[in-house]
Amino acid sequence: MTNVLSIAGFDLLLDVGVKSDIKIANLLKKDIFNIASCNTIQSQNSFVINYQDSYFLEQQINYFLSKKSNKFIKIGMLGNIANAQIINSCLENNDTNIQIIFDPVIKSSSGIELMDLKTLNYINNNNFLKNIDLITPNINEAEILSNIKINNLEDVKNAAKIIKSKGVKNVLIKGAHLNVQNKTIEHYLLQEDKD
């Protein structure tokens, strides 16, 4: 049996993060275990966030790693730099074969910043991305991670190469935000073998 751990945000009102991961795992008929990196309440008038206690987050991740086999970890909203550091430390100190997917949630669809500059700098400049098998930024997130403006397919390819150069094995840039010659770029995948 394949065991999946989702580390993501939990929102009381919205179908995002942990709640979305549970639905997808159920569709794929996979067992899923969940850790909330933070709890949020988003509405038209306000945004409130409560970060997970770092010690408790570390204990939960290590417990999963020690008890489960055939592991996949999907990381969504990190919450803050403390969470990013804890997750990175747990993954670096683990000697089992784990496939790790990172969906770098940087902003909400309504434009609220969900990853501060400290956390962004940490994932870009430390060994965080070297533990990642697949990163799945959308166009806007790819622009932030690569520090280039994306206007066309060549820019998408260059952004993927820049992100890959930070140590991540595979880069999947999710399109839907980029229209080139009246065609929407759906997805662009740069694989470990550079295909």
CSV table of C-alpha atoms in Angstrom, one decimal:
chain,number,residue,atom,x,y,z
A,1,MET,CA,0.0,0.0,0.0
A,2,THR,CA,1.3,3.5,-0.9
A,3,ASN,CA,1.3,5.9,2.0
A,4,VAL,CA,1.1,9.6,1.3
A,5,LEU,CA,1.8,12.4,3.7
A,6,SER,CA,0.4,15.8,3.0
A,7,ILE,CA,1.9,18.8,4.8
A,8,ALA,CA,-0.2,21.8,3.8
A,9,GLY,CA,-2.4,24.6,5.1
A,10,PHE,CA,-5.9,24.0,6.4
A,11,ASP,CA,-8.6,26.5,5.8
A,12,LEU,CA,-12.0,26.3,7.6
A,13,LEU,CA,-13.9,27.8,4.7
A,14,LEU,CA,-12.0,27.0,1.5
A,15,ASP,CA,-11.4,23.6,-0.3
A,16,VAL,CA,-7.6,24.1,-0.5
A,17,GLY,CA,-4.5,22.6,1.1
A,18,VAL,CA,-5.0,19.5,3.3
A,19,LYS,CA,-8.7,19.3,2.3
A,20,SER,CA,-7.9,19.3,-1.4
A,21,ASP,CA,-5.1,16.7,-0.9
A,22,ILE,CA,-7.5,14.3,0.9
A,23,LYS,CA,-10.0,14.5,-2.0
A,24,ILE,CA,-7.3,13.8,-4.6
A,25,ALA,CA,-5.9,10.9,-2.5
A,26,ASN,CA,-9.4,9.4,-2.2
A,27,LEU,CA,-9.9,9.6,-6.0
A,28,LEU,CA,-6.6,7.8,-6.5
A,29,LYS,CA,-7.5,5.3,-3.8
A,30,LYS,CA,-4.4,6.1,-1.7
A,31,ASP,CA,-4.0,6.2,2.1
A,32,ILE,CA,-3.2,9.8,3.1
A,33,PHE,CA,-1.9,11.2,6.3
A,34,ASN,CA,-2.2,14.9,7.0
A,35,ILE,CA,-0.3,17.5,8.9
A,36,ALA,CA,-1.5,21.1,8.9
A,37,SER,CA,1.5,23.5,8.5
A,38,CYS,CA,-0.9,26.3,9.5
A,39,ASN,CA,-4.6,27.1,9.9
A,40,THR,CA,-6.1,29.9,7.9
A,41,ILE,CA,-9.5,31.7,7.7
A,42,GLN,CA,-9.8,33.6,4.5
A,43,SER,CA,-12.8,35.8,3.6
A,44,GLN,CA,-13.5,38.8,1.5
A,45,ASN,CA,-12.8,41.1,4.4
A,46,SER,CA,-10.0,39.4,6.4
A,47,PHE,CA,-7.2,36.8,6.4
A,48,VAL,CA,-6.1,35.2,9.7
A,49,ILE,CA,-3.3,32.7,9.9
A,50,ASN,CA,-2.1,30.5,12.8
A,51,TYR,CA,1.2,28.6,12.4
A,52,GLN,CA,1.8,25.1,13.5
A,53,ASP,CA,4.0,24.7,16.6
A,54,SER,CA,7.5,23.8,15.3
A,55,TYR,CA,8.1,21.1,17.9
A,56,PHE,CA,4.8,19.4,17.2
A,57,LEU,CA,5.3,19.6,13.4
A,58,GLU,CA,8.7,17.9,13.8
A,59,GLN,CA,7.2,15.1,16.0
A,60,GLN,CA,4.4,14.5,13.5
A,61,ILE,CA,6.8,14.3,10.5
A,62,ASN,CA,9.3,12.0,12.2
A,63,TYR,CA,6.5,9.7,13.5
A,64,PHE,CA,5.2,9.3,9.9
A,65,LEU,CA,8.8,8.7,8.6
A,66,SER,CA,9.4,6.1,11.3
A,67,LYS,CA,6.2,4.1,10.8
A,68,LYS,CA,5.2,4.1,7.2
A,69,SER,CA,6.7,2.5,4.1
A,70,ASN,CA,6.4,3.3,0.4
A,71,LYS,CA,6.4,7.0,1.2
A,72,PHE,CA,5.4,10.0,-0.8
A,73,ILE,CA,5.3,13.4,0.7
A,74,LYS,CA,3.4,16.3,-0.8
A,75,ILE,CA,4.3,19.7,0.6
A,76,GLY,CA,2.0,22.7,0.1
A,77,MET,CA,1.9,25.9,2.1
A,78,LEU,CA,4.9,26.0,4.4
A,79,GLY,CA,3.5,28.8,6.5
A,80,ASN,CA,6.8,30.3,7.8
A,81,ILE,CA,10.5,29.9,7.8
A,82,ALA,CA,10.4,27.8,11.0
A,83,ASN,CA,8.2,25.2,9.3
A,84,ALA,CA,10.5,25.2,6.2
A,85,GLN,CA,13.5,24.6,8.4
A,86,ILE,CA,11.8,21.8,10.4
A,87,ILE,CA,10.6,20.1,7.2
A,88,ASN,CA,14.0,20.4,5.6
A,89,SER,CA,15.8,19.0,8.7
A,90,CYS,CA,13.4,16.0,8.9
A,91,LEU,CA,13.9,15.2,5.2
A,92,GLU,CA,17.7,15.6,5.3
A,93,ASN,CA,18.0,13.3,8.4
A,94,ASN,CA,15.8,10.6,6.9
A,95,ASP,CA,17.6,7.7,5.2
A,96,THR,CA,14.6,6.1,3.5
A,97,ASN,CA,13.6,6.5,-0.1
A,98,ILE,CA,10.9,9.1,-0.2
A,99,GLN,CA,9.4,10.8,-3.3
A,100,ILE,CA,8.8,14.4,-2.4
A,101,ILE,CA,6.5,16.8,-4.3
A,102,PHE,CA,6.6,20.5,-3.4
A,103,ASP,CA,3.8,22.8,-4.5
A,104,PRO,CA,5.3,26.2,-3.5
A,105,VAL,CA,2.2,28.1,-2.3
A,106,ILE,CA,3.4,31.7,-2.4
A,107,LYS,CA,0.2,33.8,-2.9
A,108,SER,CA,-3.5,33.0,-2.6
A,109,SER,CA,-5.7,33.3,-5.6
A,110,SER,CA,-7.0,36.5,-4.1
A,111,GLY,CA,-3.4,37.9,-4.0
A,112,ILE,CA,-2.6,37.5,-0.3
A,113,GLU,CA,1.0,36.6,0.4
A,114,LEU,CA,1.3,33.2,2.0
A,115,MET,CA,5.1,32.9,1.9
A,116,ASP,CA,7.2,35.8,3.3
A,117,LEU,CA,10.5,36.9,1.9
A,118,LYS,CA,12.5,35.1,4.7
A,119,THR,CA,10.9,31.8,3.8
A,120,LEU,CA,11.3,32.4,0.1
A,121,ASN,CA,15.0,33.2,0.5
A,122,TYR,CA,15.4,30.1,2.7
A,123,ILE,CA,13.9,27.7,0.1
A,124,ASN,CA,15.9,29.3,-2.7
A,125,ASN,CA,19.3,29.6,-1.0
A,126,ASN,CA,19.6,26.6,1.3
A,127,ASN,CA,19.4,22.9,0.5
A,128,PHE,CA,15.6,22.7,0.7
A,129,LEU,CA,15.1,22.2,-3.0
A,130,LYS,CA,17.8,19.4,-3.2
A,131,ASN,CA,15.4,17.2,-1.3
A,132,ILE,CA,12.6,17.7,-3.8
A,133,ASP,CA,11.8,15.3,-6.6
A,134,LEU,CA,9.2,17.4,-8.3
A,135,ILE,CA,8.3,21.1,-7.8
A,136,THR,CA,5.0,22.3,-9.3
A,137,PRO,CA,4.9,26.1,-9.4
A,138,ASN,CA,2.3,28.0,-11.5
A,139,ILE,CA,3.5,30.7,-13.8
A,140,ASN,CA,3.5,33.4,-11.1
A,141,GLU,CA,5.3,31.2,-8.6
A,142,ALA,CA,7.9,30.2,-11.3
A,143,GLU,CA,8.5,33.9,-12.0
A,144,ILE,CA,9.2,34.5,-8.3
A,145,LEU,CA,11.4,31.4,-7.9
A,146,SER,CA,13.4,32.1,-11.0
A,147,ASN,CA,13.4,35.9,-10.7
A,148,ILE,CA,12.5,36.3,-14.4
A,149,LYS,CA,9.4,37.6,-16.1
A,150,ILE,CA,7.6,35.0,-18.1
A,151,ASN,CA,6.0,36.2,-21.3
A,152,ASN,CA,6.5,33.3,-23.7
A,153,LEU,CA,7.4,29.6,-24.0
A,154,GLU,CA,11.2,30.4,-24.0
A,155,ASP,CA,10.8,32.3,-20.7
A,156,VAL,CA,9.0,29.2,-19.3
A,157,LYS,CA,11.8,27.0,-20.4
A,158,ASN,CA,14.4,29.4,-18.9
A,159,ALA,CA,12.5,29.7,-15.6
A,160,ALA,CA,12.4,25.8,-15.4
A,161,LYS,CA,16.1,25.6,-16.0
A,162,ILE,CA,16.9,28.2,-13.3
A,163,ILE,CA,14.6,26.5,-10.8
A,164,LYS,CA,16.2,23.1,-11.6
A,165,SER,CA,19.6,24.5,-11.1
A,166,LYS,CA,18.8,25.0,-7.4
A,167,GLY,CA,18.8,21.2,-7.0
A,168,VAL,CA,15.3,20.1,-7.6
A,169,LYS,CA,15.1,17.0,-9.8
A,170,ASN,CA,12.0,17.7,-11.9
A,171,VAL,CA,10.2,21.0,-12.6
A,172,LEU,CA,6.5,21.1,-13.6
A,173,ILE,CA,5.4,24.6,-14.4
A,174,LYS,CA,1.6,24.8,-14.4
A,175,GLY,CA,0.4,27.0,-17.2
A,176,ALA,CA,-3.2,28.3,-17.5
A,177,HIS,CA,-1.9,31.8,-16.7
A,178,LEU,CA,0.1,32.2,-19.9
A,179,ASN,CA,-1.4,32.8,-23.3
A,180,VAL,CA,1.0,32.6,-26.2
A,181,GLN,CA,-0.3,33.2,-29.8
A,182,ASN,CA,-3.9,32.6,-28.7
A,183,LYS,CA,-2.9,29.3,-27.2
A,184,THR,CA,-2.8,28.6,-23.4
A,185,ILE,CA,0.3,26.8,-22.2
A,186,GLU,CA,-1.2,24.1,-20.0
A,187,HIS,CA,2.0,22.6,-18.4
A,188,TYR,CA,5.7,22.5,-19.0
A,189,LEU,CA,7.8,19.7,-17.6
A,190,LEU,CA,11.6,19.7,-17.3
A,191,GLN,CA,12.7,16.2,-16.2
A,192,GLU,CA,15.7,15.0,-14.2
A,193,ASP,CA,17.3,13.8,-17.5
A,194,LYS,CA,16.8,17.3,-18.9
A,195,ASP,CA,14.1,16.3,-21.4
